Coordinates of C-alpha atoms and ligand atoms in Angstrom, one line a residue:
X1 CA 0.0 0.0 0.0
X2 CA 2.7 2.3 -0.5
X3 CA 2.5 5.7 -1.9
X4 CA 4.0 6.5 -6.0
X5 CA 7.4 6.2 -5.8
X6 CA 8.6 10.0 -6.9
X7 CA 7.0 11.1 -4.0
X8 CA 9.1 8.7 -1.7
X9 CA 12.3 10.0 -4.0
X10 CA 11.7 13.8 -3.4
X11 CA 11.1 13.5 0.4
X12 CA 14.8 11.7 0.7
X13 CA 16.3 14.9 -1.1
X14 CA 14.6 17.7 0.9
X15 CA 16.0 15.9 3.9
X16 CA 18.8 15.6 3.0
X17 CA 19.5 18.5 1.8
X18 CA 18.1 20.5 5.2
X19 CA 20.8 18.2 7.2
X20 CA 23.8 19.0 5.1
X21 CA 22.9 22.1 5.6
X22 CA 22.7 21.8 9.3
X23 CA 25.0 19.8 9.8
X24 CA 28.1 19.5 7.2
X25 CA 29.7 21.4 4.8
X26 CA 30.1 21.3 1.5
X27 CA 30.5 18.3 -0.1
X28 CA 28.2 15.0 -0.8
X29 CA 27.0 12.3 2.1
X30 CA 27.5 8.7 1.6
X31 CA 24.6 6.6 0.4
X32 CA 24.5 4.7 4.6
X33 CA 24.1 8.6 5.7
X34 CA 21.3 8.8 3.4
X35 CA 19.1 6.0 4.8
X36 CA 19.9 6.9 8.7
X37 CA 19.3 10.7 7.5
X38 CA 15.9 9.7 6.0
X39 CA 15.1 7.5 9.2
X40 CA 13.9 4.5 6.8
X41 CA 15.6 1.5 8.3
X42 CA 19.0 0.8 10.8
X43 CA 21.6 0.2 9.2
X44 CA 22.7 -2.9 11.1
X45 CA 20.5 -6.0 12.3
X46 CA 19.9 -6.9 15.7
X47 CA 22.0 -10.6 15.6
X48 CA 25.3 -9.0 14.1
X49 CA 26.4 -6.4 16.0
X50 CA 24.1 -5.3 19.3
X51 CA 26.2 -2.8 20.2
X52 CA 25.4 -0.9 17.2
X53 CA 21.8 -1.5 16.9
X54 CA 20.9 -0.4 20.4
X55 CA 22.8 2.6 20.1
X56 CA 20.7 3.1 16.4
X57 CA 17.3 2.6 17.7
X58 CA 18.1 4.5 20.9
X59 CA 18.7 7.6 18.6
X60 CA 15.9 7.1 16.9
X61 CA 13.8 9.7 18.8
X62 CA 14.4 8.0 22.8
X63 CA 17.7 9.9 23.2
X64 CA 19.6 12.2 21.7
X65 CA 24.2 11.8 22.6
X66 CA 24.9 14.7 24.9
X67 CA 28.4 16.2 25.1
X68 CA 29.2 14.9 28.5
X69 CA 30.0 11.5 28.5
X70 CA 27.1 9.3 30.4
X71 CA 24.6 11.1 30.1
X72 CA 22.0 11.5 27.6
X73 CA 18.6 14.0 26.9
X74 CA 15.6 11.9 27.1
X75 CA 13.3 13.0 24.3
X76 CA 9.5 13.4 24.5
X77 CA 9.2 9.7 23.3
X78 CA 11.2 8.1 26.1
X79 CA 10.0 10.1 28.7
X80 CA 6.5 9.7 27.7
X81 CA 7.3 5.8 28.4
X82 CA 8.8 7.0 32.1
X83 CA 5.5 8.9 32.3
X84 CA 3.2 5.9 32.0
X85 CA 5.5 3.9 34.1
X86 CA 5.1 6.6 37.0
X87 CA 1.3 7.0 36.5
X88 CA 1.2 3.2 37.6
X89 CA 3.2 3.1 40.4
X90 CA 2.3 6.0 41.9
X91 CA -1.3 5.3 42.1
X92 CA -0.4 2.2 43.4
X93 CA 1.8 3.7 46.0
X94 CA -0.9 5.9 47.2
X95 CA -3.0 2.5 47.7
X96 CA 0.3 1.4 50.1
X97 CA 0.0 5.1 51.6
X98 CA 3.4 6.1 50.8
X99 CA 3.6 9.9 51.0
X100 CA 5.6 12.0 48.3
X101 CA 8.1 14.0 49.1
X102 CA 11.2 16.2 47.8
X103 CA 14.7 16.2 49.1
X104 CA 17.8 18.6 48.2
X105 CA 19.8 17.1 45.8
X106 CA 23.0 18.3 47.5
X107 CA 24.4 16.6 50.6
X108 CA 26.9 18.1 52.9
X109 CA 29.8 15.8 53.7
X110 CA 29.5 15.3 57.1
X111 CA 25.9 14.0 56.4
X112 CA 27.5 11.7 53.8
X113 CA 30.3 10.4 56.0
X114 CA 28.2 10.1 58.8
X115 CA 27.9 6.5 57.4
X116 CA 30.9 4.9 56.3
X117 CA 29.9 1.5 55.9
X118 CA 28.0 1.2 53.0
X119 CA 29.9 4.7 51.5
X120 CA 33.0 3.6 51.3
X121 CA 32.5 1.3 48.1
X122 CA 30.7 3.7 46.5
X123 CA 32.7 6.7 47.3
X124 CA 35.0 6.9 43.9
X125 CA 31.3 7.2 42.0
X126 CA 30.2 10.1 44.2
X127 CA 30.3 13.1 42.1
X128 CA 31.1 16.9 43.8
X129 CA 29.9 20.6 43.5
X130 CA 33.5 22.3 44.6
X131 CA 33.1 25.8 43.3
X132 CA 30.2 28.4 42.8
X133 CA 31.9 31.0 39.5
X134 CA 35.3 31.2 40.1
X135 CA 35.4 30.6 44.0
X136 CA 35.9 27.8 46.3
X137 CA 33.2 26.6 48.1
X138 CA 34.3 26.7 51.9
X139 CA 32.5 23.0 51.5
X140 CA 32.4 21.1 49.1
X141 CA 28.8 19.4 48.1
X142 CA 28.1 16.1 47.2
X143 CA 25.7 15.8 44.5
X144 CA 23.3 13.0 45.7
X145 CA 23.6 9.0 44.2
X146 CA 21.0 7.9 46.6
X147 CA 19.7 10.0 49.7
X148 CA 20.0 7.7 52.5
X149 CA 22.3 9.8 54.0
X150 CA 19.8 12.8 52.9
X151 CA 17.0 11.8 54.7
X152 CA 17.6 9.9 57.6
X153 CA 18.7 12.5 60.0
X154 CA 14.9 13.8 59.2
X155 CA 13.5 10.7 59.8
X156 CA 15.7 10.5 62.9
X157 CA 14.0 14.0 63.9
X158 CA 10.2 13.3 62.9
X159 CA 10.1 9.9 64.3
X160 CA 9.7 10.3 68.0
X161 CA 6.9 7.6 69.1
X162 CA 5.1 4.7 68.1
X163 CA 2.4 7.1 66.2
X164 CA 4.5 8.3 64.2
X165 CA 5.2 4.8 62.7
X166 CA 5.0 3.9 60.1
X167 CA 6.5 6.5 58.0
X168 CA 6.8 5.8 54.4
X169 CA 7.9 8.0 51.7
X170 CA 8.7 7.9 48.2
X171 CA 10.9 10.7 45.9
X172 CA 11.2 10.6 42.3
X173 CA 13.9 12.6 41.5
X174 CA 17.5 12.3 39.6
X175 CA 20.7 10.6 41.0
X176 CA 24.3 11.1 39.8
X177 CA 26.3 8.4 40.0
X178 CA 30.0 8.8 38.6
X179 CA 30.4 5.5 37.1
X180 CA 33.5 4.6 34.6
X181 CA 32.7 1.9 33.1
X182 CA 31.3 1.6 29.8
X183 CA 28.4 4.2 29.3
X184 CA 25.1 2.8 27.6
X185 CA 21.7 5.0 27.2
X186 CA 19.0 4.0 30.1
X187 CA 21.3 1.1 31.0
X188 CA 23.8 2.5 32.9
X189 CA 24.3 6.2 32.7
X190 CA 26.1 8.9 35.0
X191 CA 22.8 10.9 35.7
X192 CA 19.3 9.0 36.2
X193 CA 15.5 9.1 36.7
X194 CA 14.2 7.0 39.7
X195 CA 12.1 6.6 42.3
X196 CA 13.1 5.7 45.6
X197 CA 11.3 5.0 48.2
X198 CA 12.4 4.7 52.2
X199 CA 9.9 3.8 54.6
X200 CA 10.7 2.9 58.7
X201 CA 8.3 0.5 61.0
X202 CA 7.8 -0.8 64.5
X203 CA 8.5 -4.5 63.5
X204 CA 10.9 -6.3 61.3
X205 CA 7.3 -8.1 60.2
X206 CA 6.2 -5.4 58.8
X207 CA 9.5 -4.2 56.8
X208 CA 9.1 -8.0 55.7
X209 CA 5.9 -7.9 53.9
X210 CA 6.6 -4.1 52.3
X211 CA 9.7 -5.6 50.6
X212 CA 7.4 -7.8 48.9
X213 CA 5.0 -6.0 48.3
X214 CA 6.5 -3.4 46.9
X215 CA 8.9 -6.0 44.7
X216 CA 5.0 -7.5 43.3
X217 CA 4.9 -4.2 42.1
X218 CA 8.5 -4.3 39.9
X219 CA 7.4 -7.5 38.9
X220 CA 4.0 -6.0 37.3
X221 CA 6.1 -3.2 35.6
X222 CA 7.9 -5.3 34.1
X223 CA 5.8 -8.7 33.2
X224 CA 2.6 -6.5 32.9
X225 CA 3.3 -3.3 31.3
X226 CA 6.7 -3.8 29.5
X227 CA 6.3 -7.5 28.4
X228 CA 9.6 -8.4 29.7
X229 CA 9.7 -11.6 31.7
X230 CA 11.7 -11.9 35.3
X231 CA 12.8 -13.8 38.0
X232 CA 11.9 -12.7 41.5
X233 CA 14.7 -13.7 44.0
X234 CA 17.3 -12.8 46.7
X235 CA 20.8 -11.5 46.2
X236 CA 23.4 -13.0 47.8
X237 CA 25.7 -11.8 50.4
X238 CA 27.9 -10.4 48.0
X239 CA 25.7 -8.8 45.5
X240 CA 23.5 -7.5 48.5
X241 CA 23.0 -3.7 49.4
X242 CA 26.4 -3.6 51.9
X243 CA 23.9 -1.7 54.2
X244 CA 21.0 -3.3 54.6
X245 CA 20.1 -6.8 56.5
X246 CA 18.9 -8.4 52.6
X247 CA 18.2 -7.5 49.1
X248 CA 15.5 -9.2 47.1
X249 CA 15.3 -7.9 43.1
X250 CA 13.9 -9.1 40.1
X251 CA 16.2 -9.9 37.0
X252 CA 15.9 -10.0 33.6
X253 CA 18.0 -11.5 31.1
X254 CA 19.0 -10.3 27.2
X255 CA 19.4 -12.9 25.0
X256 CA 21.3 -11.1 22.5
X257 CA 24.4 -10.3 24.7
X258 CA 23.7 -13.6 26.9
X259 CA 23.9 -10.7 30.4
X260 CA 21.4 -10.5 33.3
X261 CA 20.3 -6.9 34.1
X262 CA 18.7 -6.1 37.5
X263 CA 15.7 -4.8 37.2
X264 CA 14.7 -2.9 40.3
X265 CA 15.7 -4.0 44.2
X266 CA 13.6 -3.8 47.3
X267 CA 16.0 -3.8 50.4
X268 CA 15.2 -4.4 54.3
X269 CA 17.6 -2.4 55.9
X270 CA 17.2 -4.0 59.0
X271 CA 18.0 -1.8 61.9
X272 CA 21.2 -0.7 60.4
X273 CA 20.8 2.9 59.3
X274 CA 18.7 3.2 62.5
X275 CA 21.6 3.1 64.3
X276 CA 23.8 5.2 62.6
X277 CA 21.2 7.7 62.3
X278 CA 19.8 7.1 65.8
X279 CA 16.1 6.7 64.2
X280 CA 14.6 5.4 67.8
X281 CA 10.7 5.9 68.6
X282 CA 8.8 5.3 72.4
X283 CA 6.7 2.1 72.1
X284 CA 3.7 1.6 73.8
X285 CA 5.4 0.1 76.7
X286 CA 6.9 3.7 77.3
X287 CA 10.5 1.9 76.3
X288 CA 13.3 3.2 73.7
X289 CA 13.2 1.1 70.6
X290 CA 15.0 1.3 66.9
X291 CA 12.7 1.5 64.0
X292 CA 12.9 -1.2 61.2
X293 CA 14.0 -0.3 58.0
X294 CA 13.1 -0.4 54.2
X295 CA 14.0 1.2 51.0
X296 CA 13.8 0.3 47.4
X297 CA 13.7 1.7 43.7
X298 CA 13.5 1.1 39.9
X299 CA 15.1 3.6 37.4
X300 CA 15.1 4.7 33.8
X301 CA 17.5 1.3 33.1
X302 CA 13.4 -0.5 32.6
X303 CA 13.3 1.2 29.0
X304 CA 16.8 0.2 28.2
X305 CA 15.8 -3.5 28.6
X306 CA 12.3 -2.8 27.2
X307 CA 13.9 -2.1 24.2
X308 CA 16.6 -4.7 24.1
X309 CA 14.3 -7.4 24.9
X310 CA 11.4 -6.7 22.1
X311 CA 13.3 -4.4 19.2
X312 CA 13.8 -6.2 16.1
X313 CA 15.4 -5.0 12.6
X314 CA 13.2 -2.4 12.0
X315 CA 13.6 -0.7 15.4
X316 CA 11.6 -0.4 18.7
X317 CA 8.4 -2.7 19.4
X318 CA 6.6 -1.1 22.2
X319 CA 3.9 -2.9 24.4
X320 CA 0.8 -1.4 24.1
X321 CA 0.8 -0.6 27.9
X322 CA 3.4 1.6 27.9
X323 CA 3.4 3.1 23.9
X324 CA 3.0 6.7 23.9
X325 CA 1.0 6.3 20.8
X326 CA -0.7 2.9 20.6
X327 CA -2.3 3.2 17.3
X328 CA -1.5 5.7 14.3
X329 CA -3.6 6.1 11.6
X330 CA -1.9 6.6 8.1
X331 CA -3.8 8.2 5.0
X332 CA -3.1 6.4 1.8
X333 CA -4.3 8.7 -1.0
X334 CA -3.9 8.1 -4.4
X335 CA -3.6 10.8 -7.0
X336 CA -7.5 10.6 -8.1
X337 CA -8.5 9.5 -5.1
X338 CA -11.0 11.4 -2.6
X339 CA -8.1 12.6 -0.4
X340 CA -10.2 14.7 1.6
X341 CA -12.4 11.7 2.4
X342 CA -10.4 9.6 3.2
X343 CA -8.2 12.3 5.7
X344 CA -11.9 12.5 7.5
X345 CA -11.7 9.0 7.8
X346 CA -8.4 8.8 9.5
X347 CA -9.7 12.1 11.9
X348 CA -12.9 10.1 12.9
X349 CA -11.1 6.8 13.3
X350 CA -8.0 9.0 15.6
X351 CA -11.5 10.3 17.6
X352 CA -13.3 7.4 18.2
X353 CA -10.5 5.4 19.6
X354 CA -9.4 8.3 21.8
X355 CA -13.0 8.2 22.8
X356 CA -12.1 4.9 24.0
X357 CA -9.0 5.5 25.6
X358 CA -6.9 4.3 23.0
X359 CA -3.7 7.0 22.7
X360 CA -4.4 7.2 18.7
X361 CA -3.0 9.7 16.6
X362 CA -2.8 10.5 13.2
X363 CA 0.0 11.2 10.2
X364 CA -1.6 13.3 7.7
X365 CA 1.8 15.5 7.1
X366 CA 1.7 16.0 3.2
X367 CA 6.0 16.4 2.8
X368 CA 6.1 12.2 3.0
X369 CA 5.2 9.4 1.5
X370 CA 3.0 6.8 3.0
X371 CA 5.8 4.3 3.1
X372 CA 8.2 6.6 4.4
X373 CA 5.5 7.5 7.2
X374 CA 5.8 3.6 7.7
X375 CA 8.8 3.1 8.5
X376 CA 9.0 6.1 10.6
X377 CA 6.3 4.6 12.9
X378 CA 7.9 1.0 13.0
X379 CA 11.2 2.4 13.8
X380 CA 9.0 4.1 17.0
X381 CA 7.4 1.0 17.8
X382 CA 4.3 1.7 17.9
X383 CA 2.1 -1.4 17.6
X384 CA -0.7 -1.1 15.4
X385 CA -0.8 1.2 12.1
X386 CA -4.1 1.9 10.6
X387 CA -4.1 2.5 7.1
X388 CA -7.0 3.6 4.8
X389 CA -6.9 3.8 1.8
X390 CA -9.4 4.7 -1.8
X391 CA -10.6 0.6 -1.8
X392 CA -11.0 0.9 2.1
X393 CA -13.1 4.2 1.8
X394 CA -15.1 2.7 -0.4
X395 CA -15.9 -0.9 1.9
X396 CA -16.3 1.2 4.7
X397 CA -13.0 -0.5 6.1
X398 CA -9.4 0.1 7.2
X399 CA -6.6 -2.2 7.2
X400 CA -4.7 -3.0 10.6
X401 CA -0.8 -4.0 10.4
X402 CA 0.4 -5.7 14.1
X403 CA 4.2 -4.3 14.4
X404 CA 4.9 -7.2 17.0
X405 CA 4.0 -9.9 13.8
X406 CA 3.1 -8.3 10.7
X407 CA 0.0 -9.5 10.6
X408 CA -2.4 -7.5 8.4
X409 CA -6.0 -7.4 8.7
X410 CA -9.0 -5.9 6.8
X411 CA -11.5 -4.6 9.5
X412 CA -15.0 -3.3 8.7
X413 CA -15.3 0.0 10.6
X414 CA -18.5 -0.7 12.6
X415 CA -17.0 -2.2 15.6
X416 CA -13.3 -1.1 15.2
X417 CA -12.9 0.2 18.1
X418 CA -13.6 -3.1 20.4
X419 CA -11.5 -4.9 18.0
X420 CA -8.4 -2.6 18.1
X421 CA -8.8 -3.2 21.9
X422 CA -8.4 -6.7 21.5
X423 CA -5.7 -6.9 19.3
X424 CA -3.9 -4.3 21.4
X425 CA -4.2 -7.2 24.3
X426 CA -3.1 -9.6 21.7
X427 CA 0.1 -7.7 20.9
X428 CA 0.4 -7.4 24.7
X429 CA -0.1 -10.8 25.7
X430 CA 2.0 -12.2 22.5
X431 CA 5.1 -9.7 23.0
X432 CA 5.5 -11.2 26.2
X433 CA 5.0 -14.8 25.5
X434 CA 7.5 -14.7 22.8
X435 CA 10.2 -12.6 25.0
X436 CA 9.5 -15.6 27.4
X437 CA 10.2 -18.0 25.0
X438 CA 13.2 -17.0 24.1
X439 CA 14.5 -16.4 27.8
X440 CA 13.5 -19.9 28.5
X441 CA 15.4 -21.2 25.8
X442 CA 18.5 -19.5 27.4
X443 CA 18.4 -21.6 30.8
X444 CA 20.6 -23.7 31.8
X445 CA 20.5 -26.1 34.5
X446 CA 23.7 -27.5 35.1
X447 CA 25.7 -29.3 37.9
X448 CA 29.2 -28.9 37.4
X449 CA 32.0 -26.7 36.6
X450 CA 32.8 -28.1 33.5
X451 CA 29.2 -27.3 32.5
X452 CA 29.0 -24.3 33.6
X453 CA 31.9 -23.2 31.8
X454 CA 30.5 -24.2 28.9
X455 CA 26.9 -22.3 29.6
X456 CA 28.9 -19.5 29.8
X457 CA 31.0 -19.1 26.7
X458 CA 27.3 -19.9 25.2
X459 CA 25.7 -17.3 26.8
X460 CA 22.8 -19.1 28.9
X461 CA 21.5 -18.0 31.6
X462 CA 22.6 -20.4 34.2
X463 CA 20.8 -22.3 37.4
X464 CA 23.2 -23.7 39.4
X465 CA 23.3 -25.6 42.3
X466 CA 25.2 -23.7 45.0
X467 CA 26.7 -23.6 48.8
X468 CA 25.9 -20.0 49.4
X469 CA 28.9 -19.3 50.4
X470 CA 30.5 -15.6 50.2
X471 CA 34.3 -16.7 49.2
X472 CA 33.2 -19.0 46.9
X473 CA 30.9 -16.8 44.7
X474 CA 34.1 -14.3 44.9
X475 CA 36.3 -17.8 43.7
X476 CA 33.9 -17.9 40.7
X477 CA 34.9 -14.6 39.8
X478 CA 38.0 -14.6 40.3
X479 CA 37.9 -17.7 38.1
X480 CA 35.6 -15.9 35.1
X481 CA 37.6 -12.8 34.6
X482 CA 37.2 -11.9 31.5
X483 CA 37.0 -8.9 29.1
X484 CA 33.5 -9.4 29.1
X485 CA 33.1 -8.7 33.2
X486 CA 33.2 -11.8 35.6
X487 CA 30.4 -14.3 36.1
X488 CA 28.6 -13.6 39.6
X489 CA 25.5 -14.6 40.9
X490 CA 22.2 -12.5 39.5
X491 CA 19.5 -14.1 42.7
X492 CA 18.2 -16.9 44.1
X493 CA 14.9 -17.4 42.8
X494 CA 12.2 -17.6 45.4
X495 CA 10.8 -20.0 43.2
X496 CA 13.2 -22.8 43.9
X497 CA 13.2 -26.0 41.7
X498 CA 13.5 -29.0 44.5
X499 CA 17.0 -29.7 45.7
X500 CA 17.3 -33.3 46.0
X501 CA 19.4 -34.5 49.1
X502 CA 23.3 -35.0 48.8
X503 CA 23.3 -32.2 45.3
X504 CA 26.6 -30.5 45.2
X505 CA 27.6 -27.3 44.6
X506 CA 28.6 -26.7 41.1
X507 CA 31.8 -24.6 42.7
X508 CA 33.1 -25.7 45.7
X509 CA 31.6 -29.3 45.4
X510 CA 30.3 -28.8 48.7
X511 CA 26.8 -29.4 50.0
X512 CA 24.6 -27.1 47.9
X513 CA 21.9 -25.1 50.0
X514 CA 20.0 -23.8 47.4
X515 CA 19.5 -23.1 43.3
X516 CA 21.1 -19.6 42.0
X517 CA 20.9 -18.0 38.5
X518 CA 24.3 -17.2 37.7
X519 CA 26.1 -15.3 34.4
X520 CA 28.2 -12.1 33.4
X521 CA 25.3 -9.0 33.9
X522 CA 24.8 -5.1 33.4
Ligands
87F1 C1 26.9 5.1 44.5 C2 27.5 6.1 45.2 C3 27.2 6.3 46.5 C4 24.5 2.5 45.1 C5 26.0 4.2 45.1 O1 19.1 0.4 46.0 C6 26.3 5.4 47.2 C7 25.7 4.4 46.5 O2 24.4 3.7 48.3 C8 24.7 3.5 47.1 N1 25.4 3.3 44.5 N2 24.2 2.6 46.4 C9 23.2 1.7 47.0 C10 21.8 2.2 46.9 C11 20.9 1.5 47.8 C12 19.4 1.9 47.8 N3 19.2 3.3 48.0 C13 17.8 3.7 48.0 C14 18.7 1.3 46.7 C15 17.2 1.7 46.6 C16 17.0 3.1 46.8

């Protein structure tokens, strides 16, 4: 159903010529400039160099390469995502009755070192403010990665009896974290969107059941709205938050590069921080107790594996739950055709899905050609096109194209709306099925060393019987070293296959306490 062919023609040239113009001086481009000028197509595929294509589709309208490097703009289309992503969770935060707040984004040092412990790791990633123009600051100002340190001595002062518990609050703000290695858009960048949330109770029972409840929540993000499958589970000793008491997360895995990527992490703090930061309450008994601590978060890194999980050769696939634009309608006119009709088709079709709910637009710009406009969309991801056309004017009908399969479909327009809400459920539903599919055929159970070796130079993502034993997940590090990043443990799911009696750990060859995903991660 593509538009005449001159029309497709003069639309390359007029680009081009606006972004030499822009962009370069005199002189011609090279045909591959053309194409990613034009934004019809990536010029490499998903299987031969990942790298590349992430960084393509990224650029094509989620981020734009800013001149510091780390960090990245997030354009209108990515942050549209975030939006959607934040309208969930903090509805369903305000169900939990976590309170919003704000805190400064500086923090003084003495408020940072006022807890060494689980600083000291982190310290060469903690970025500082040491001037204001030309002059010195009389004290430098920490710029925040994470604002335990920030808010605690508040909670420390607002807590003072057992009313006052529980307090729960949540921020979404920005955090800068320094970090050195290997920059990648959404995936690990030096400035990021979050939420975190920090919440203090009477009893650890309590704390217990919020770290749950709030990782359910990651696990819906995730599994319901971005289609991407996880496992919920526990980090280990050595992959844990240094200053909590445990860390549960949920993980996801990318086929392509054969890593795990930690999705989100809900911590139990324990009575740790209360300590430090002297967070005690009166309970009822009229005694001095410590409060119990949580505190948890998930970042912009979701739309990074979003898109690594479900983009394909022609760019992003979004889930319908989280598309900006779920459905656009494209005009295909024909020279002789009734072009106005069939524009006031597109506009009542755009209307009565909005009607609906549906986030419909339409592309009625005149300067491209319908199978420019096509491409434009697919490379966006959005997962169902409308197109009508003279022949679907006339049958009173428009044509649906699925971007998850291809699948093309004439529709009668009585009753389009219901059906574009089901096959907007399809595309959910399949998007995550087949993202499943092909995580599943990525595990690897094994039992020995010699086999997990093997997993490993194959990429799987690998269950492994294990000990649970701190020195020996830093043996298995030690022993994976790579250029590609170590091997360590991603959780240990809290759905555990059975262990039969007298199984040995794949490392140490010791009794193994428990199953463990393992591989190299994000
Ligand atoms: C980098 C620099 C300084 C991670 C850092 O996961 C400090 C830190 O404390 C740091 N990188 N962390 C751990 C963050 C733990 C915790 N904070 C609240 C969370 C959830 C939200």
């Amino acid at each position: 159903m593509d538009g005449p062919s001159e029309k497709k023609e003069k639309v390359v040239k007029e680009k081009v010529v606006k972004e030499k113009g822009a962009t370069s001086g005199p002189g011609g481009k090279k045909k591959k400039d053309v194409k990613k000028e034009t934004g019809l197509g990536l010029s490499v595929k998903k299987d031969e160099n990942f790298g590349e294509w992430y960084s393509e589709v990224c650029k094509h309208e989620m981020i734009e390469y800013y001149d510091i490097s780390g960090c990245y703009i997030l354009r209108p289309w990515s942050m549209a995502i975030w939006e959607i992503m934040h309208a969930f969770f903090d509805a369903e935060l305000k169900k939990m009755k976590v309170k919003n707040c704000y805190f400064p984004l500086f923090v003084s040092p003495g408020a940072l070192e006022r807890e060494t412990d689980h600083i000291e790791g982190f310290a060469p990633e903690v970025a500082w403010v040491t001037k204001s123009g030309k002059s010195d600051l009389e004290v430098p100002l920490a710029i925040r990665p994470t604002s335990e340190t920030v808010m605690y001595p508040y909670f420390s002062k607002w807590i003072r009896g057992h009313r006052d518990l529980p307090l729960k609050l949540n921020q979404w703000c920005n955090v800068v974290r320094w970090e050195f290695s290997n920059p990648t858009p959404f995936i690990r960048s030096r400035e990021f969107l979050w939420q975190e949330g920090h919440t203090a109770f009477a009893t650890k029972e309590e704390a217990d059941e919020e770290v749950l409840q709030v990782l359910e929540l990651y696990r819906r993000i995730y599994e319901e709205y971005l289609a991407v499958p996880i496992v919920k589970g526990m980090k280990s000793e050595n992959e844990k938050f240094a200053g909590g008491l445990y860390t549960t997360s949920i993980e996801a895995f990318i086929p392509n590069t054969g890593r795990g990527v930690q999705g989100a992490t809900s911590h139990c703090l324990g009575q740790n921080f209360a300590k430090m930061f002297e967070i005690n309450y009166e309970n009822e008994k009229g005694e001095t107790a410590m409060v119990w601590q949580n505190s948890w978060a998930y970042t912009t890194r979701t739309i990074g594996v979003m898109i690594m999980t479900h983009g394909d050769d022609k760019g992003l696939i979004l889930p319908p739950k989280i598309a900006p634009v779920q459905v656009v309608v494209i005009p295909v006119p024909y020279k002789d055709a009734n072009t106005q009709g069939i524009f006031d088709a597109c506009s009542a079709t755009v209307s009565a899905l909005s009607e609906a709910g549906i986030r419909a637009e339409e592309d009625l710009r005149d300067n491209y050609s319908p199978g420019w406009k096509y491409s434009n969309w697919e490379m966006k991801g959005v997962p169902l096109r409308i197109e009508i056309g003279p022949r679907d004017l006339e049958n009173d009908q428009v044509r649906t194209v699925r971007r998850d399969n291809g699948v093309k479909e004439d529709i009668p327009r009585g009753g389009l709306v219901e059906h574009v809400k089901e096959l907007l459920v399809k595309i959910q539903e399949n998007m995550f099925e087949v993202a499943k599919q092909k995580r599943e055929a990525c595990v690897e159970v094994i039992k020995t060393w010699d086999e997990f070796s093997n997993a490993l130079k194959e990429k799987k993502l690998i269950l492994a019987p294990w000990c649970d034993e701190k020195e020996v997940e830093i043996d298995v590090k030690g022993r994976t070293k790579g250029e590609t990043g170590a091997a360590k443990t991603l959780c240990s799911p809290f759905d555990q296959p059975e262990l039969p009696e007298g199984t040995l750990c794949f490392a140490s060859g010791k009794p193994a306490k428990k199953w463990t995903y393992w591989g190299r991660s994000y």
